[in-house]
Short mmCIF file of C-alpha atoms in Angstrom, two decimals:
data_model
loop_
_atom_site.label_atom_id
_atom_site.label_comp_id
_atom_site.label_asym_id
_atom_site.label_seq_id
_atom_site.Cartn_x
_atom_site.Cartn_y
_atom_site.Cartn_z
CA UNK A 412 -19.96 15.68 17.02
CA UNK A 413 -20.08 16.16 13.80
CA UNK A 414 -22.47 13.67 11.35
CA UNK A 415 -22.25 12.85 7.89
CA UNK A 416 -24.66 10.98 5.40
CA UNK A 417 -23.95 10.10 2.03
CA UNK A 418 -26.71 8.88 -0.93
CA UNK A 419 -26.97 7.02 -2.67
CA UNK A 420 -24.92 3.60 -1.61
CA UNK A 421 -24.28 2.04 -5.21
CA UNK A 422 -24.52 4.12 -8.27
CA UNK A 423 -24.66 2.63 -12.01
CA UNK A 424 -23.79 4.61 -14.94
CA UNK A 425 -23.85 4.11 -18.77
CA UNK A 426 -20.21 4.70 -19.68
CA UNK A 427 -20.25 8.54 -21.14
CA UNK A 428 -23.14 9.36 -18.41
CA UNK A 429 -22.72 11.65 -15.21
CA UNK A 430 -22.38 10.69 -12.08
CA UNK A 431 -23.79 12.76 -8.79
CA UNK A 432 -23.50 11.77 -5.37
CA UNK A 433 -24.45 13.75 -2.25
CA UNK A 434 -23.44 14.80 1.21
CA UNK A 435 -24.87 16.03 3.85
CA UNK A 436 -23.11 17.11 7.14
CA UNK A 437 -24.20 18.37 10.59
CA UNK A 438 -21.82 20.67 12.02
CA UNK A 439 -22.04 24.09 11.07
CA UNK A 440 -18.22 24.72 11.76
CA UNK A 441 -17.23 22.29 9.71
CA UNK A 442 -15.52 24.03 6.66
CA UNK A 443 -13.60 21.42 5.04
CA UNK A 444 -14.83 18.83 2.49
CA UNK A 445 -12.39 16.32 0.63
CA UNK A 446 -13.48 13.21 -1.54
CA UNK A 447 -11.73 10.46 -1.84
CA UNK A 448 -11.34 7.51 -4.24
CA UNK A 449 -10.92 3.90 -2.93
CA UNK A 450 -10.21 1.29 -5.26
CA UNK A 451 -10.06 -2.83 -4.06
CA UNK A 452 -7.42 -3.20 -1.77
CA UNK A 453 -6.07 0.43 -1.66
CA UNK A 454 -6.30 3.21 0.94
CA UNK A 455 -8.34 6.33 -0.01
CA UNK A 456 -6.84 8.55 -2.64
CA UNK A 457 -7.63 12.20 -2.50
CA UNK A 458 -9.21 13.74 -5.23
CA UNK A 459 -10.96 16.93 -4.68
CA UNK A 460 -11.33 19.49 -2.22
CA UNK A 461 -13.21 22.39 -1.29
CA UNK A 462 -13.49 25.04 1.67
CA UNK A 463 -16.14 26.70 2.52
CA UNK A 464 -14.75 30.01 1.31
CA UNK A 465 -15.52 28.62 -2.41
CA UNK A 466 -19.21 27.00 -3.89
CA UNK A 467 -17.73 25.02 -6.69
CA UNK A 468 -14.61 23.66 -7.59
CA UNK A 469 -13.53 21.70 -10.92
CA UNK A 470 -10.77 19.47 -12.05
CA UNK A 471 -11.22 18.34 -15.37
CA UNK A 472 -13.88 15.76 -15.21
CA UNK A 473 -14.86 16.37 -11.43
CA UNK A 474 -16.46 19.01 -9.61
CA UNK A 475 -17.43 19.73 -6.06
CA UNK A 476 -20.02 21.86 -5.16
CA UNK A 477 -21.18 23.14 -1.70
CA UNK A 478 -24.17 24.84 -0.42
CA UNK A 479 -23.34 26.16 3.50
CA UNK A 480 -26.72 26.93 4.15
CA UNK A 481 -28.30 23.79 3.60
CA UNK A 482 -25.00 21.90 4.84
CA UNK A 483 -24.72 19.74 1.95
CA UNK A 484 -22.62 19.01 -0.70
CA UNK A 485 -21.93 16.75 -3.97
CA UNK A 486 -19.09 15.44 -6.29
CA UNK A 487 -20.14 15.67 -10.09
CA UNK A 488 -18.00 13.00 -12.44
CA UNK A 489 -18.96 13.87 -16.26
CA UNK A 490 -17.92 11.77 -19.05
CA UNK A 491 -17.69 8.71 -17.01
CA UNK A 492 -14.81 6.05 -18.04
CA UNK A 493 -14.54 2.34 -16.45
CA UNK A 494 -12.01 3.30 -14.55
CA UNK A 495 -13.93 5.54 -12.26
CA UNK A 496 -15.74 2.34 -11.30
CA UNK A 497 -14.76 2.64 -7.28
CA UNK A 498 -16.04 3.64 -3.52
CA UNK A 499 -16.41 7.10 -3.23
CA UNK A 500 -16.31 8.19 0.29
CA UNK A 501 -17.13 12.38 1.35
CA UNK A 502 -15.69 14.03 4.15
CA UNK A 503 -16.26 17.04 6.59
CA UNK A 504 -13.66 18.65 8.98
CA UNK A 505 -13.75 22.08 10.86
CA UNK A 506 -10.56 23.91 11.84
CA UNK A 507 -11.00 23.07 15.34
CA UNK A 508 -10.94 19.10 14.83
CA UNK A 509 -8.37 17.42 13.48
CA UNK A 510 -10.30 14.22 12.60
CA UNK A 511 -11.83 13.86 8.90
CA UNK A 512 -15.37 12.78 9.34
CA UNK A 513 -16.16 10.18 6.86
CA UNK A 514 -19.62 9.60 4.65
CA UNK A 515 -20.81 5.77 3.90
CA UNK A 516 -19.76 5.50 1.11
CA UNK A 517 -21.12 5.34 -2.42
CA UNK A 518 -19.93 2.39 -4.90
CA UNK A 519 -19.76 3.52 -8.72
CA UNK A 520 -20.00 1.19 -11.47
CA UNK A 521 -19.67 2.10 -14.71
CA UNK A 522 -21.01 0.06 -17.38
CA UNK A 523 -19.23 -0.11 -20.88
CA UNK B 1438 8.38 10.90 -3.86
CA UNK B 1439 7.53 8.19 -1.72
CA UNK B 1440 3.46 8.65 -0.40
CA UNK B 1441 2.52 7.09 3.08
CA UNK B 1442 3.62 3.58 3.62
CA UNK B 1443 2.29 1.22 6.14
CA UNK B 1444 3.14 -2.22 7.26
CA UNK B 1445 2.41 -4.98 7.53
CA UNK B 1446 -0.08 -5.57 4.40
CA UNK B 1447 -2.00 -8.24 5.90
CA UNK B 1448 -1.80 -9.96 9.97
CA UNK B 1449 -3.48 -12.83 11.29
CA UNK B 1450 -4.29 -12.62 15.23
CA UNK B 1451 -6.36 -14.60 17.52
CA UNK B 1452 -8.31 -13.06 20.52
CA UNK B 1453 -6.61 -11.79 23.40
CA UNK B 1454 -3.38 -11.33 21.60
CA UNK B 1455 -1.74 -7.75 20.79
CA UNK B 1456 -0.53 -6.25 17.71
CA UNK B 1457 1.30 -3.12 16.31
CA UNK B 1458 1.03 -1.67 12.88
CA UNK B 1459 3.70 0.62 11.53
CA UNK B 1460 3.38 4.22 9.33
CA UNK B 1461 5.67 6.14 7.66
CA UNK B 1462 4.31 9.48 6.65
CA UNK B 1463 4.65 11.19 3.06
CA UNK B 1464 7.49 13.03 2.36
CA UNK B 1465 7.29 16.76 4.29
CA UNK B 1466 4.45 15.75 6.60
CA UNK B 1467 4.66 15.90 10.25
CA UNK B 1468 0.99 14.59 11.79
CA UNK B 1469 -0.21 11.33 11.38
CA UNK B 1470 -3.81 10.07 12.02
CA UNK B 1471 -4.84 6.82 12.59
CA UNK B 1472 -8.38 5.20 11.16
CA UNK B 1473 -10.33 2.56 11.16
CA UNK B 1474 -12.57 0.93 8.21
CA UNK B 1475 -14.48 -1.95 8.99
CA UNK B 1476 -15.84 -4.01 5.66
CA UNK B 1477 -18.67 -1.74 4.00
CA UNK B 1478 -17.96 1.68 5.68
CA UNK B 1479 -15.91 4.57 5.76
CA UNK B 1480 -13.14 5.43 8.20
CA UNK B 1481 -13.57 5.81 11.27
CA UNK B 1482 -10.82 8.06 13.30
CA UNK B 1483 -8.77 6.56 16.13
CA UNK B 1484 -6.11 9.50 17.24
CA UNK B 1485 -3.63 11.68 15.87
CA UNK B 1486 -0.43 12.49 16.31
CA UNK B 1487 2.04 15.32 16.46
CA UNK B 1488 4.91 16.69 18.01
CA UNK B 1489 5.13 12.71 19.49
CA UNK B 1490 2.04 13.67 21.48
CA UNK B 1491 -1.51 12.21 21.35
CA UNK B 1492 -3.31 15.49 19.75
CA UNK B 1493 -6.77 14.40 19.07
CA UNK B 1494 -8.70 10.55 20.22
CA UNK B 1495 -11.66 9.41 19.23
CA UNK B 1496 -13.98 6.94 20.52
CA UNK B 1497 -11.84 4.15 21.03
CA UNK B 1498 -11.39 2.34 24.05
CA UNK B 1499 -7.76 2.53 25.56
CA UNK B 1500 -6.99 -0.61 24.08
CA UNK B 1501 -6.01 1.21 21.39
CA UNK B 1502 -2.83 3.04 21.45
CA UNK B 1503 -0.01 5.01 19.73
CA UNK B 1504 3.10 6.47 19.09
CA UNK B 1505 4.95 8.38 16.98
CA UNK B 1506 8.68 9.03 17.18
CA UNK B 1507 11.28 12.10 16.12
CA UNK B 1508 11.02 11.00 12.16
CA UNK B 1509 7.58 11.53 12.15
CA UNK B 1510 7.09 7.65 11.42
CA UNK B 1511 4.24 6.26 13.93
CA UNK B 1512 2.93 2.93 15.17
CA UNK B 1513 -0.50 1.95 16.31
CA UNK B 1514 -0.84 -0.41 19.34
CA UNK B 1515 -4.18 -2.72 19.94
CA UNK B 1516 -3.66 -4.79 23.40
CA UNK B 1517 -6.61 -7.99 24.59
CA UNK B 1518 -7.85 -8.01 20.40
CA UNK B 1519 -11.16 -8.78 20.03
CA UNK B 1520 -13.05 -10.01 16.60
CA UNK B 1521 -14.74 -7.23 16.62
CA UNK B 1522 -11.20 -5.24 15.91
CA UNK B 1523 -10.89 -6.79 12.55
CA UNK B 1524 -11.09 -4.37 9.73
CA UNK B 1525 -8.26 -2.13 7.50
CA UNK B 1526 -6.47 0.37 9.56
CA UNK B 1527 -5.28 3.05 7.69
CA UNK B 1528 -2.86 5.62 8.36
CA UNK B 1529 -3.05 9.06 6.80
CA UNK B 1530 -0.37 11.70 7.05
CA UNK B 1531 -0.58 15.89 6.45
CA UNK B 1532 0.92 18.78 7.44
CA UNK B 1533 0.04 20.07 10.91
CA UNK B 1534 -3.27 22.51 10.94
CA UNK B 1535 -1.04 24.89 12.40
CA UNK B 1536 1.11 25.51 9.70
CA UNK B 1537 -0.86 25.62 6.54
CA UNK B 1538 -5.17 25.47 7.79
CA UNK B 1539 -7.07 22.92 6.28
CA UNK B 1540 -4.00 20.64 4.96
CA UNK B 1541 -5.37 17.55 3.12
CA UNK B 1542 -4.77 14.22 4.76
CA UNK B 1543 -3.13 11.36 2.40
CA UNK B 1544 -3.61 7.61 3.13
CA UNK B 1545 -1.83 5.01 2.65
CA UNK B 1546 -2.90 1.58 1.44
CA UNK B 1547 -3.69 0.08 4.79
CA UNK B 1548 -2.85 -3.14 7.55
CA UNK B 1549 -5.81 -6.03 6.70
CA UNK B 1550 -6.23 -7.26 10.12
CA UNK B 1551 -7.47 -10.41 10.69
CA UNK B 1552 -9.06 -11.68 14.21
CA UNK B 1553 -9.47 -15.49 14.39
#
């Protein structure tokens, strides 16, 4: 089955500083890669995407980018606020499973 | 526009009891997958659900089981708990893969269970 890893574990940023953590997954058919956002005590909340028909994405402060041949991939936060002080989680899926594979997990704190 | 709900926030069992945890999917969506996240680590899958049928299971014991019913609202069963079964179980909800590929899965805020 498919195998994800996720680096670093805990991240600390200068407020204003970027923010890059990594993915790498296993499973060549895999072709789906959301990142979520998990704050204390809520689930994880969705906020970026890409398939494997695309090498980067952006939204606004966030972008995803993925390199199939390798089989890894990385969420880029610039201009980091406080409030993106979380646990980032990745995620790989292929259009034959239904199950999102899940990384670690990667906690951001951003200092003010 | 009501997102995925689940209840109960928070339960309390001891060992060898049995529990069930409730979902209501997000407006529109029609699968619901079940997850577990022990404390530290990222979700781990239980089954899915679609069509009231068990689509996709993954490797949980059959302790663990499921429904879901005509409104698309599902419940997760866990029979003979062990501590081990603490953790958050989260319920996410999309739109089948055979509709729209690649549909993102939404989560709601999760059941705290609780193992004594």
């Amino acid at each position: 089955g498919e195998n994800v890893e996720q680096h670093p574990s805990t991240l600390s940023v200068q407020e204003g500083d970027s923010a890059v953590i990594k993915c790498t997954y296993s499973d060549s058919a895999s072709n789906y890669f959301p990142w979520y956002k998990q704050e204390l005590g809520k689930g994880p909340q969705l906020i970026i995407d890409i398939r494997s028909n695309v090498g980067e994405k952006k939204d606004q402060r966030i972008a995803v980018t993925l390199n199939k041949t390798a089989k890894h991939f990385s969420l880029h936060i610039t201009e980091t606020q406080p409030e993106d002080s979380a646990v980032y989680f990745c995620a790989a899926r292929d259009t034959g499973r239904r199950a999102l594979t899940f990384g670690s997990g990667t906690r951001l704190q951003v200092q003010p | 526009d009501a997102g995925v709900t689940q209840s109960p926030t928070h339960l309390i069992k001891t060992r060898g009891q049995q529990v069930t945890l409730r979902c209501s999917p997000k407006s529109g969506h029609d699968t619901v997958s079940w997850y577990q996240q022990a404390l530290g680590q990222g979700p781990q899958f239980i089954f899915q659900y679609y069509e009231e049928e068990e689509r996709q299971r993954g490797n949980f014991p059959d302790r663990f089981s499921g429904h879901q019913f005509p409104n698309y609202s599902s419940e997760l069963n866990v029979n003979a708990l062990l501590l081990g079964d603490s953790a958050l179980y989260l319920c996410a909800s999309s739109r089948h893969y055979s509709t729209v590929s690649n549909q993102p899965q939404h989560f709601g805020d999760g059941t705290r269970l609780s193992i004594l």
